[in-house]
Amino acid sequence: MLTAWHLPVAPFIAQRQDRLTVTLWLRGENLPARVVLRTELDNEEISLSMRRSARAPQPGVVAWRADINLNEGQPRRRYSFKLLWEDRQLWFTPQGFSRFPPAKLERFALDLPDNGPDWVADQVFYQIFPDRFARGKRQPIHQDNVYYHHAAGREIVLREWDEPVTAEAGGSTFYGGDLDGISDKLPYLKTLGVTALYLNPIFSAPSVHKYDTEDYRQVDPQFGGNGALLRLRQNTLEQGMRLILDGVFNHSGDSHAWFDRHNRGTGGACHNPESPWRDWYSFSADGHALDWLGYASLPKLDFQSQTLVDEIYAGEDSIVRHWLKAPWHMDGWRLDVVHMLGENGGARNNLHHVSGITRAAKAARPDAYVFGEHFADARQWLQMDAEDAAMNYMGFTKPLWAFLANTDLSYDPQNIDARTCVAWMDNYRASLSHQQQLRMFNQLDSHDTSRFKTLLGKDVARLPLAVVWLFTWPGVPCIYYGDEVGLDGANDPFCRKPFPWDKRQQDTELLALYQRMAKLRHRSQALRHGGCQVIYAEDNVVVFVRVLKQQRVLVAINRGESCEVVVGDPPLLHVKAWHLKEGKGTFEKEVLTLPAVSASVWMGN
């Protein structure tokens, strides 16, 4: 049987000045007579003859090589391999062999040069819902003011930290977490292995979630105001941590001065056809503002207005640029429901404006990280480089939920086996360049979903499997606050419980696993920058290897009973010795012995 191996990393890729050498490994009895590298020159497909190496990289393996001139073509180098016999042909792509040529976006892809933020792949992110993480030691009295929340039709509710979350007044209930509280807990986050923070919205807004922005240029007083953000920024810089803000630019809140539904005297667009901000929103023929998905308190912004475009991203001191400059120096933006942003109350010209936001961020800070919230397929935006990355619901969270928790993101039953899970994940990432894969934002859950622990139900023993997977799959891992200590909770508002700082309420074994995996990732170039090859995927077991130069990391996930798995003798697993770094499996003579419901990680050189 013919088998092939290629990943867009060393040892299969070697760059020497203006030349990129691409290598394919083949093994089998009936080897092709010729191999052609099919690549592109300014979007035109071209063929480069590959030369067979006289020296085998490993016993029984034949290497074919070709060179790509890096002085020509576009930075995204897409390519595939055409294998030729006297009477037939095969194509080799990230998804294996095919009898017909692959589509453009199903080829291997490598960005040279890579203009994306190369720091991202080295991070361990931590997502914080500010009101529920920690209360600061320095809270002024006015920070806990009670006020009327128009959208809820009631006054906000202030609760003590240890009071349970209830379904009542979810968006109007405050527990008093703030930015100084985050500053106070940075030492804890350092011990966890966290190097970067992503904060849910912090700008002035009446709700606890702050997705109904009232002022994009002021931090909410409930969170400590601008001063608290400056302190947090300084503290994170001292700790060597990155800091990402949440950009809610698809809609504003109806209490924003631009809109002013509640007649506070700002001359807003809601009741004033002559308002200077009238064309920043879309109105129906009968004068009603178009909103986001039926939420009247979230009127859609209309990017058909050039003055709005200038205010949000295009102007020299636009909102997007403002927070990336001194004295704030933020490291980038997560863009809320960014696929829905656009003109005339809808998503018209969406890609144009999303790309504009990203370009504006890069103009203010060239290494800014801009990633979008997409619950569905984000590849349209990624392939057009409108964003650096996306929240990887489709390529990571969804298949993981289906395989380990037997549910989809709509909480409908979905029971898939290992082969289906891996085919799903590999298919999704095959359309992205290697560097884009490394920057994808991987999470087990978020403020918009149930906690993964809760979804597992009676299968909660599978939780460590997901944690290991999170830290070892291509992409940057992000921990949703509290997951590491076993915080549970169903969908909003129960997934937004206050962090249990009382250690008696924490799962210390789970916390230790998160700490070990973060440390393992920080120590391994292969986990942060390597390619990924699935070695085995059948029934309950997934086995994959991360590869970079001579480094190997082998990961085995078993959701079922104890078993033995024969992985064979693929050349990617040829190392001097394997060392078990996590779990209790064994690996001897091509056989993995895996305990029931387990995750094991080996490292080799």
Coordinates of C-alpha atoms in Angstrom, one line a residue:
M1 CA 0.0 0.0 0.0
L2 CA 1.3 3.5 -0.9
T3 CA 1.5 6.0 1.9
A4 CA 2.6 9.6 1.9
W5 CA 3.6 12.2 4.5
H6 CA 3.9 16.0 4.3
L7 CA 3.3 18.8 6.7
P8 CA 4.1 22.5 6.0
V9 CA 6.8 22.5 8.7
A10 CA 10.4 21.3 9.0
P11 CA 11.6 18.7 8.1
F12 CA 9.3 18.8 5.1
I13 CA 9.9 22.6 4.5
A14 CA 13.2 24.3 4.4
Q15 CA 13.7 28.0 3.6
R16 CA 17.1 29.2 2.3
Q17 CA 17.0 32.9 1.5
D18 CA 14.7 33.3 -1.5
R19 CA 14.1 29.6 -2.0
L20 CA 11.6 27.3 -0.4
T21 CA 12.3 23.5 -0.6
V22 CA 9.2 21.4 -0.4
T23 CA 9.6 17.6 0.5
L24 CA 7.2 14.7 0.1
W25 CA 7.9 11.3 1.8
L26 CA 6.5 8.2 0.1
R27 CA 6.6 4.5 1.1
G28 CA 5.2 1.5 -0.7
E29 CA 5.8 -1.2 -3.3
N30 CA 4.4 0.6 -6.3
L31 CA 6.0 4.0 -6.2
P32 CA 5.1 6.6 -8.9
A33 CA 7.5 7.2 -11.8
R34 CA 7.2 11.0 -11.5
V35 CA 5.9 13.5 -8.9
V36 CA 4.9 17.1 -9.7
L37 CA 4.5 19.9 -7.3
R38 CA 1.4 21.9 -8.3
T39 CA 1.6 25.4 -7.0
E40 CA 0.6 28.9 -8.0
L41 CA 2.2 32.0 -9.5
D42 CA -0.1 35.0 -9.0
N43 CA -3.1 32.7 -8.9
E44 CA -2.1 30.8 -12.0
E45 CA -1.6 27.1 -11.4
I46 CA 1.9 25.9 -12.4
S47 CA 3.8 22.6 -12.3
L48 CA 7.2 22.1 -10.8
S49 CA 9.0 18.8 -11.4
M50 CA 10.1 17.2 -8.2
R51 CA 13.4 15.4 -8.0
R52 CA 13.8 12.0 -6.2
S53 CA 16.4 12.2 -3.5
A54 CA 19.2 9.6 -3.6
R55 CA 19.3 9.4 0.2
A56 CA 16.4 8.1 2.1
P57 CA 15.3 10.2 5.1
Q58 CA 14.4 7.0 6.9
P59 CA 14.6 3.3 6.0
G60 CA 12.1 2.4 3.3
V61 CA 11.1 6.0 2.7
V62 CA 11.6 7.9 -0.6
A63 CA 11.9 11.7 -0.6
W64 CA 10.9 13.9 -3.5
R65 CA 11.8 17.6 -3.5
A66 CA 11.1 20.8 -5.4
D67 CA 11.9 24.4 -5.0
I68 CA 9.6 27.4 -4.9
N69 CA 11.0 30.8 -5.8
L70 CA 9.9 33.2 -3.0
N71 CA 10.7 36.2 -5.1
E72 CA 7.6 35.4 -7.2
G73 CA 3.9 34.9 -6.5
Q74 CA 1.8 35.8 -3.5
P75 CA 2.7 35.3 0.2
R76 CA 0.2 32.5 0.6
R77 CA 1.9 29.6 -1.0
R78 CA -0.7 27.0 -1.9
Y79 CA 0.4 23.6 -3.3
S80 CA -0.4 19.9 -3.7
F81 CA 1.4 16.9 -5.1
K82 CA 0.5 15.1 -8.3
L83 CA 1.8 11.5 -8.4
L84 CA 2.1 10.0 -11.9
W85 CA 2.4 6.4 -13.2
E86 CA 2.4 5.3 -16.8
D87 CA -1.4 4.8 -16.8
R88 CA -2.8 6.8 -13.9
Q89 CA -2.4 9.6 -11.4
L90 CA -3.1 10.4 -7.7
W91 CA -3.2 13.7 -5.9
F92 CA -2.0 14.2 -2.3
T93 CA -3.4 17.0 -0.1
P94 CA -3.9 17.7 3.6
Q95 CA -6.8 15.3 3.5
G96 CA -4.9 12.4 1.9
F97 CA -5.0 10.9 -1.6
S98 CA -7.6 11.8 -4.2
R99 CA -8.1 10.6 -7.8
F100 CA -9.0 14.1 -9.0
P101 CA -7.3 17.5 -8.6
P102 CA -8.1 19.3 -5.3
A103 CA -9.9 22.6 -5.2
K104 CA -7.8 25.7 -4.6
L105 CA -8.7 26.0 -1.0
E106 CA -8.1 22.3 -0.3
R107 CA -4.3 22.4 -0.8
F108 CA -1.4 22.8 1.6
A109 CA -0.8 26.5 2.4
L110 CA 2.1 28.3 4.0
D111 CA 2.4 32.1 4.4
L112 CA 5.8 33.3 3.4
P113 CA 6.3 36.0 4.4
D114 CA 3.8 35.8 7.2
N115 CA 2.3 39.2 8.0
G116 CA 0.1 38.0 10.9
P117 CA 0.9 38.5 14.6
D118 CA 3.5 35.8 15.2
W119 CA 3.3 36.2 19.0
V120 CA -0.2 34.7 19.2
A121 CA 0.7 31.0 18.8
D122 CA 3.0 31.2 21.9
Q123 CA 0.2 32.3 24.3
V124 CA -2.2 30.7 26.7
F125 CA -5.3 32.9 26.7
Y126 CA -7.8 33.4 29.5
Q127 CA -11.3 34.8 28.9
I128 CA -12.8 36.9 31.7
F129 CA -16.4 38.1 32.1
P130 CA -15.4 41.1 34.3
D131 CA -18.3 41.3 36.7
R132 CA -17.9 37.6 37.7
F133 CA -14.1 37.1 38.1
A134 CA -12.9 39.1 41.1
R135 CA -13.8 42.2 43.2
G136 CA -10.9 44.6 43.6
K137 CA -9.6 45.7 47.0
R138 CA -10.0 49.4 46.0
Q139 CA -13.7 49.9 45.2
P140 CA -15.1 53.5 45.6
I141 CA -18.6 53.7 46.9
H142 CA -20.1 55.0 43.7
Q143 CA -18.9 51.9 41.9
D144 CA -21.9 50.0 43.2
N145 CA -24.6 52.5 42.3
V146 CA -28.0 51.2 41.7
Y147 CA -29.7 52.5 38.5
Y148 CA -32.7 51.8 36.4
H149 CA -32.1 49.4 33.5
H150 CA -34.5 50.4 30.8
A151 CA -34.1 47.4 28.6
A152 CA -35.0 45.1 31.5
G153 CA -37.7 47.5 32.9
R154 CA -36.3 47.4 36.4
E155 CA -33.5 48.5 38.6
I156 CA -30.3 46.5 38.5
V157 CA -29.7 44.0 41.3
L158 CA -26.5 43.9 43.4
R159 CA -25.6 40.5 44.9
E160 CA -23.0 39.2 47.3
W161 CA -20.2 37.1 45.7
D162 CA -21.4 33.8 47.2
E163 CA -25.1 34.3 46.3
P164 CA -26.3 31.8 43.7
V165 CA -27.0 32.9 40.1
T166 CA -30.7 32.7 39.2
A167 CA -32.6 33.1 36.0
E168 CA -34.1 36.4 37.3
A169 CA -32.8 39.6 35.8
G170 CA -29.8 37.9 34.2
G171 CA -28.5 40.9 32.3
S172 CA -29.3 43.3 35.2
T173 CA -27.6 41.4 38.1
F174 CA -24.2 42.5 39.3
Y175 CA -21.8 40.8 41.6
G176 CA -19.2 43.5 41.6
G177 CA -16.3 42.1 39.7
D178 CA -14.0 44.8 38.2
L179 CA -10.7 45.5 36.5
D180 CA -8.8 46.1 39.7
G181 CA -10.0 42.6 40.8
I182 CA -8.3 41.2 37.6
S183 CA -5.2 43.1 38.5
D184 CA -5.2 41.6 42.0
K185 CA -5.5 38.1 40.5
L186 CA -2.7 38.3 38.0
P187 CA -0.3 36.3 40.2
Y188 CA -2.9 33.5 40.3
L189 CA -3.1 33.6 36.5
K190 CA 0.7 33.5 36.2
T191 CA 0.7 30.3 38.3
L192 CA -1.9 28.9 35.9
G193 CA 0.3 29.5 33.0
V194 CA -1.8 32.3 31.4
T195 CA 0.1 34.8 29.2
A196 CA -2.8 36.7 27.6
L197 CA -6.2 38.0 28.6
Y198 CA -9.4 38.4 26.6
L199 CA -12.0 40.6 28.3
N200 CA -15.7 40.6 27.6
P201 CA -16.8 44.2 26.9
I202 CA -15.6 46.8 29.4
F203 CA -17.0 50.0 28.0
S204 CA -19.9 51.9 29.6
A205 CA -23.2 50.1 29.2
P206 CA -26.3 49.5 31.4
S207 CA -26.2 45.7 31.3
V208 CA -23.8 43.4 33.1
H209 CA -22.6 41.9 29.8
K210 CA -21.9 45.3 28.3
Y211 CA -22.8 44.3 24.7
D212 CA -25.2 47.3 24.7
T213 CA -22.5 49.9 24.5
E214 CA -23.3 53.4 25.8
D215 CA -19.9 55.0 25.3
Y216 CA -17.1 53.4 23.3
R217 CA -14.5 55.8 24.8
Q218 CA -15.1 55.3 28.5
V219 CA -14.6 52.2 30.6
D220 CA -17.7 51.5 32.7
P221 CA -17.7 53.0 36.2
Q222 CA -19.0 49.6 37.5
F223 CA -15.6 48.2 36.4
G224 CA -13.5 51.0 37.8
G225 CA -13.5 53.4 34.9
N226 CA -10.5 54.4 32.7
G227 CA -8.2 54.5 35.6
A228 CA -8.7 50.8 36.4
L229 CA -8.0 49.9 32.8
L230 CA -4.7 51.9 32.9
R231 CA -3.7 50.1 36.0
L232 CA -4.6 46.7 34.5
R233 CA -2.6 47.5 31.4
Q234 CA 0.4 48.5 33.4
N235 CA 0.2 45.4 35.5
T236 CA -0.2 43.1 32.6
L237 CA 2.8 44.7 30.9
E238 CA 4.9 44.2 34.0
Q239 CA 3.8 40.5 34.0
G240 CA 4.5 40.1 30.3
M241 CA 0.9 39.5 29.5
R242 CA -1.1 40.5 26.4
L243 CA -4.5 42.1 26.7
I244 CA -7.3 41.9 24.1
L245 CA -10.6 43.9 24.2
D246 CA -14.0 43.0 22.9
G247 CA -15.2 45.2 20.0
V248 CA -19.0 45.4 19.7
F249 CA -19.3 47.3 16.4
N250 CA -22.3 45.6 14.8
H251 CA -24.7 47.5 17.1
S252 CA -24.6 50.0 19.9
G253 CA -26.9 50.1 22.9
D254 CA -30.1 52.2 22.6
S255 CA -28.9 54.4 25.5
H256 CA -25.8 55.5 23.6
A257 CA -25.8 59.3 23.0
W258 CA -25.8 58.5 19.2
F259 CA -29.2 56.9 19.6
D260 CA -30.8 58.1 22.9
R261 CA -34.0 56.1 23.0
H262 CA -34.6 57.3 26.5
N263 CA -34.6 61.0 25.7
R264 CA -31.6 62.1 27.8
G265 CA -31.2 65.2 25.6
T266 CA -28.3 64.2 23.4
G267 CA -30.1 64.8 20.2
G268 CA -29.7 61.1 19.3
A269 CA -31.1 59.4 16.2
C270 CA -33.9 57.5 17.7
H271 CA -36.4 60.4 18.0
N272 CA -34.7 63.1 15.9
P273 CA -34.6 62.8 12.1
E274 CA -32.3 65.8 12.0
S275 CA -29.8 64.2 14.4
P276 CA -26.1 64.3 13.2
W277 CA -26.1 60.5 13.9
R278 CA -29.3 59.7 12.1
D279 CA -27.6 57.9 9.2
W280 CA -25.5 55.9 11.6
Y281 CA -28.5 53.7 12.1
S282 CA -31.1 52.2 9.7
F283 CA -34.8 53.0 10.0
S284 CA -37.8 51.3 8.4
A285 CA -40.3 53.3 6.4
D286 CA -42.4 53.8 9.5
G287 CA -39.4 55.2 11.4
H288 CA -38.5 52.2 13.5
A289 CA -34.8 51.5 14.0
L290 CA -33.6 48.2 12.7
D291 CA -32.0 46.2 15.5
W292 CA -29.9 43.1 16.0
L293 CA -32.0 39.9 15.9
G294 CA -35.1 41.5 17.5
Y295 CA -33.4 43.1 20.5
A296 CA -34.7 46.6 20.5
S297 CA -32.0 47.7 22.9
L298 CA -29.4 46.8 20.3
P299 CA -29.9 49.1 17.3
K300 CA -27.8 48.1 14.3
L301 CA -25.1 50.4 13.2
D302 CA -25.2 51.3 9.5
F303 CA -21.7 51.3 7.9
Q304 CA -23.1 53.0 4.8
S305 CA -22.4 56.2 6.7
Q306 CA -18.9 57.4 6.0
T307 CA -18.8 59.4 9.2
L308 CA -19.7 56.3 11.2
V309 CA -16.9 54.4 9.4
D310 CA -14.5 57.2 10.3
E311 CA -15.6 57.0 14.0
I312 CA -15.5 53.3 14.3
Y313 CA -12.3 52.4 12.4
A314 CA -11.1 54.6 9.5
G315 CA -10.4 57.9 11.3
E316 CA -6.9 58.6 12.8
D317 CA -8.4 58.6 16.3
S318 CA -11.2 56.1 15.6
I319 CA -12.4 53.8 18.3
V320 CA -10.5 50.8 16.9
R321 CA -7.2 52.8 16.8
H322 CA -7.7 54.7 20.0
W323 CA -7.4 51.8 22.3
L324 CA -4.4 50.4 20.5
K325 CA -2.4 53.6 21.0
A326 CA -0.8 55.2 24.0
P327 CA -1.5 55.2 26.9
W328 CA -3.7 52.1 26.5
H329 CA -1.5 49.9 24.2
M330 CA -4.0 47.1 23.9
D331 CA -2.8 44.1 21.9
G332 CA -5.9 43.7 19.6
W333 CA -9.6 43.1 19.3
R334 CA -12.0 40.3 19.4
L335 CA -14.9 41.3 17.1
D336 CA -18.4 40.5 18.3
V337 CA -20.8 38.9 15.7
V338 CA -18.6 40.5 13.1
H339 CA -20.1 38.5 10.2
M340 CA -23.3 40.4 10.7
L341 CA -21.8 43.9 10.5
G342 CA -22.6 45.9 7.4
E343 CA -24.9 48.4 5.7
N344 CA -28.6 49.1 5.5
G345 CA -29.5 47.1 8.6
G346 CA -27.8 44.0 7.3
A347 CA -24.5 42.6 6.3
R348 CA -24.1 44.3 3.0
N349 CA -20.4 44.9 2.1
N350 CA -19.4 43.0 5.3
L351 CA -16.0 41.8 4.1
H352 CA -15.1 45.3 3.1
H353 CA -15.7 46.7 6.5
V354 CA -14.3 43.8 8.5
S355 CA -11.1 44.1 6.4
G356 CA -11.2 47.9 7.1
I357 CA -11.3 47.2 10.8
T358 CA -8.3 44.9 10.6
R359 CA -6.3 47.3 8.5
A360 CA -7.0 50.1 10.9
A361 CA -5.9 48.1 13.8
K362 CA -2.7 47.1 12.0
A363 CA -2.1 50.8 11.1
A364 CA -2.2 51.7 14.8
R365 CA -0.3 48.6 16.0
P366 CA 1.2 46.4 13.3
D367 CA 1.3 43.3 15.5
A368 CA -2.3 43.7 16.7
Y369 CA -4.3 40.4 16.9
V370 CA -7.8 40.7 15.3
F371 CA -10.1 37.7 15.5
G372 CA -13.8 37.4 14.9
E373 CA -16.7 35.6 16.6
H374 CA -18.1 33.1 14.2
F375 CA -20.2 30.2 15.5
A376 CA -20.5 28.9 11.9
D377 CA -17.9 28.7 9.1
A378 CA -15.4 31.5 9.4
R379 CA -13.2 30.5 6.4
Q380 CA -14.6 33.1 4.0
W381 CA -13.2 35.8 6.2
L382 CA -9.9 34.0 6.9
Q383 CA -9.2 33.1 3.3
M384 CA -9.7 36.8 2.4
D385 CA -7.4 37.8 5.3
A386 CA -10.1 40.0 6.7
E387 CA -9.2 38.7 10.1
D388 CA -6.1 37.1 11.7
A389 CA -8.1 34.3 13.1
A390 CA -11.6 33.3 14.5
M391 CA -13.1 31.8 17.5
N392 CA -12.8 28.2 16.4
Y393 CA -16.2 27.0 17.2
M394 CA -16.6 25.2 13.9
G395 CA -13.1 23.7 13.7
F396 CA -12.6 22.7 17.3
T397 CA -15.4 23.3 19.8
K398 CA -18.2 21.7 17.8
P399 CA -16.4 18.5 16.9
L400 CA -15.1 18.1 20.4
W401 CA -18.6 18.6 21.9
A402 CA -20.0 16.0 19.5
F403 CA -17.3 13.4 20.2
L404 CA -17.0 13.8 24.0
A405 CA -20.4 15.3 25.1
N406 CA -22.6 13.9 22.2
T407 CA -24.2 17.3 21.6
D408 CA -24.0 20.2 19.2
L409 CA -24.0 23.9 20.0
S410 CA -27.8 24.0 19.7
Y411 CA -27.9 21.3 22.5
D412 CA -29.3 18.8 20.1
P413 CA -28.0 15.2 20.2
Q414 CA -25.0 14.5 18.1
N415 CA -23.0 11.3 18.6
I416 CA -20.0 10.8 16.3
D417 CA -17.1 8.4 16.3
A418 CA -13.4 9.2 16.2
R419 CA -13.1 9.0 12.4
T420 CA -16.0 11.4 11.9
C421 CA -14.6 13.8 14.5
V422 CA -11.1 13.9 12.9
A423 CA -12.5 14.2 9.4
W424 CA -14.5 17.2 10.5
M425 CA -11.5 18.9 12.2
D426 CA -9.1 18.1 9.4
N427 CA -11.5 19.2 6.7
Y428 CA -11.9 22.6 8.4
R429 CA -8.3 23.4 9.0
A430 CA -7.2 22.1 5.6
S431 CA -8.6 25.3 4.0
L432 CA -6.3 27.5 6.2
S433 CA -2.6 28.3 6.0
H434 CA -0.4 26.7 8.6
Q435 CA 0.1 30.1 10.3
Q436 CA -3.7 30.7 10.4
Q437 CA -4.2 27.3 12.0
L438 CA -1.8 28.2 14.7
R439 CA -3.6 31.5 15.5
M440 CA -7.2 30.0 15.6
F441 CA -8.8 30.7 19.0
N442 CA -9.6 27.4 20.6
Q443 CA -12.0 27.0 23.5
L444 CA -14.0 24.3 25.2
D445 CA -16.8 26.8 26.1
S446 CA -17.4 30.5 26.5
H447 CA -19.8 33.1 28.0
D448 CA -22.2 32.3 25.1
T449 CA -22.5 28.5 25.8
S450 CA -23.0 26.1 28.6
R451 CA -19.9 25.1 30.5
F452 CA -18.4 22.0 29.0
K453 CA -18.4 20.3 32.4
T454 CA -22.1 20.7 32.6
L455 CA -22.7 19.4 29.1
L456 CA -20.7 16.2 29.9
G457 CA -23.3 15.2 32.6
K458 CA -22.7 11.6 33.6
D459 CA -19.6 11.5 31.3
V460 CA -17.8 14.2 33.4
A461 CA -14.8 11.8 33.6
R462 CA -14.1 12.9 30.0
L463 CA -13.4 16.5 31.0
P464 CA -9.6 15.9 31.4
L465 CA -9.5 14.5 27.8
A466 CA -10.9 17.8 26.5
V467 CA -8.4 19.8 28.5
V468 CA -5.5 17.8 27.0
W469 CA -6.9 18.2 23.6
L470 CA -7.3 22.0 24.1
F471 CA -3.6 22.4 24.8
T472 CA -2.3 20.1 22.1
W473 CA -4.4 20.7 19.0
P474 CA -3.2 23.4 16.5
G475 CA -4.4 26.8 17.6
V476 CA -4.0 29.0 20.6
P477 CA -5.8 27.6 23.7
C478 CA -8.2 29.9 25.7
I479 CA -9.5 29.0 29.2
Y480 CA -12.9 30.4 30.1
Y481 CA -12.5 31.8 33.6
G482 CA -13.3 29.2 36.2
D483 CA -13.2 26.1 33.9
E484 CA -9.8 25.3 35.5
V485 CA -11.3 24.9 39.0
G486 CA -14.4 23.0 37.8
L487 CA -16.9 25.8 37.6
D488 CA -20.1 24.5 36.1
G489 CA -23.3 26.0 34.7
A490 CA -25.8 25.7 31.9
N491 CA -26.5 28.4 29.3
D492 CA -26.6 32.1 30.1
P493 CA -26.8 33.3 32.8
F494 CA -25.6 30.1 34.6
C495 CA -22.4 29.9 32.6
R496 CA -21.5 33.3 34.1
K497 CA -21.2 32.4 37.8
P498 CA -18.8 34.2 40.1
F499 CA -15.4 32.6 40.3
P500 CA -15.2 30.4 43.4
W501 CA -12.1 31.8 45.2
D502 CA -12.7 29.7 48.3
K503 CA -10.3 26.8 47.6
R504 CA -12.7 24.4 49.3
Q505 CA -15.0 24.9 46.3
Q506 CA -12.3 24.3 43.7
D507 CA -11.4 21.1 41.9
T508 CA -7.6 21.1 42.7
E509 CA -6.9 18.0 40.6
L510 CA -8.4 19.7 37.5
L511 CA -6.5 22.9 38.3
A512 CA -3.2 20.9 38.5
L513 CA -3.9 19.4 35.1
Y514 CA -4.4 22.8 33.5
Q515 CA -1.2 24.0 35.1
R516 CA 0.7 20.9 33.8
M517 CA -0.7 21.3 30.3
A518 CA 0.1 25.0 30.1
K519 CA 3.7 24.3 31.3
L520 CA 4.0 21.5 28.7
R521 CA 2.8 23.7 25.9
H522 CA 5.2 26.6 26.9
R523 CA 8.1 24.1 26.8
S524 CA 7.3 22.6 23.5
Q525 CA 7.9 24.4 20.2
A526 CA 6.1 21.5 18.4
L527 CA 2.9 22.1 20.4
R528 CA 3.0 25.9 19.6
H529 CA 4.2 25.9 16.1
G530 CA 4.3 22.4 14.7
G531 CA 2.3 20.6 12.1
C532 CA -0.3 18.0 13.0
Q533 CA -0.9 14.6 11.6
V534 CA -3.7 12.2 12.8
I535 CA -2.2 8.7 13.1
Y536 CA -5.2 6.8 14.2
A537 CA -9.0 7.5 14.5
E538 CA -11.4 4.7 15.0
D539 CA -14.4 4.2 17.3
N540 CA -13.5 5.8 20.7
V541 CA -9.8 6.6 20.1
V542 CA -8.0 9.6 18.4
V543 CA -4.2 9.6 18.1
F544 CA -2.3 12.5 16.6
V545 CA 1.3 13.7 16.5
R546 CA 2.6 17.3 16.4
V547 CA 5.8 17.7 14.4
L548 CA 8.4 20.4 14.2
K549 CA 12.0 19.6 12.9
Q550 CA 13.1 16.7 15.1
Q551 CA 10.5 17.3 17.9
R552 CA 7.5 15.0 18.2
V553 CA 4.5 15.1 20.6
L554 CA 2.2 12.2 20.5
V555 CA -1.3 12.6 21.9
A556 CA -3.8 9.7 22.5
I557 CA -7.5 10.4 23.5
N558 CA -9.6 7.4 24.5
R559 CA -13.2 8.2 25.5
G560 CA -14.1 4.5 25.9
E561 CA -12.9 1.3 27.7
S562 CA -9.3 0.4 28.1
C563 CA -7.8 -0.8 24.8
E564 CA -4.7 -1.5 22.7
V565 CA -4.2 0.4 19.5
V566 CA -1.7 -0.6 16.8
V567 CA -0.4 2.6 15.3
G568 CA 2.0 0.8 12.9
D569 CA 5.4 2.2 12.0
P570 CA 4.8 5.6 10.3
P571 CA 8.1 7.5 9.9
L572 CA 6.7 10.5 11.8
L573 CA 7.0 8.4 15.0
H574 CA 10.6 7.4 14.5
V575 CA 12.4 8.9 17.6
K576 CA 15.2 7.7 19.8
A577 CA 12.8 7.4 22.8
W578 CA 9.3 8.4 23.9
H579 CA 8.8 9.9 27.3
L580 CA 5.3 10.0 28.9
K581 CA 4.5 13.5 30.0
E582 CA 0.8 13.3 30.9
G583 CA -1.6 10.4 31.5
K584 CA -1.0 6.7 32.2
G585 CA -0.8 5.1 28.8
T586 CA 2.1 3.0 27.4
F587 CA 3.7 3.0 24.0
E588 CA 5.9 0.0 23.0
K589 CA 6.6 -1.7 19.7
E590 CA 3.9 0.1 17.6
V591 CA 1.2 -0.5 20.3
L592 CA -0.5 2.0 22.5
T593 CA -2.1 0.6 25.6
L594 CA -4.6 3.2 26.8
P595 CA -6.6 3.2 30.1
A596 CA -10.3 3.7 30.0
V597 CA -11.4 7.3 29.5
S598 CA -7.9 8.7 29.3
A599 CA -5.6 11.2 27.6
S600 CA -1.9 10.5 27.3
V601 CA 0.9 12.7 26.0
W602 CA 4.4 11.5 25.0
M603 CA 7.4 13.6 23.9
G604 CA 10.2 12.4 21.7
N605 CA 13.2 13.6 19.8

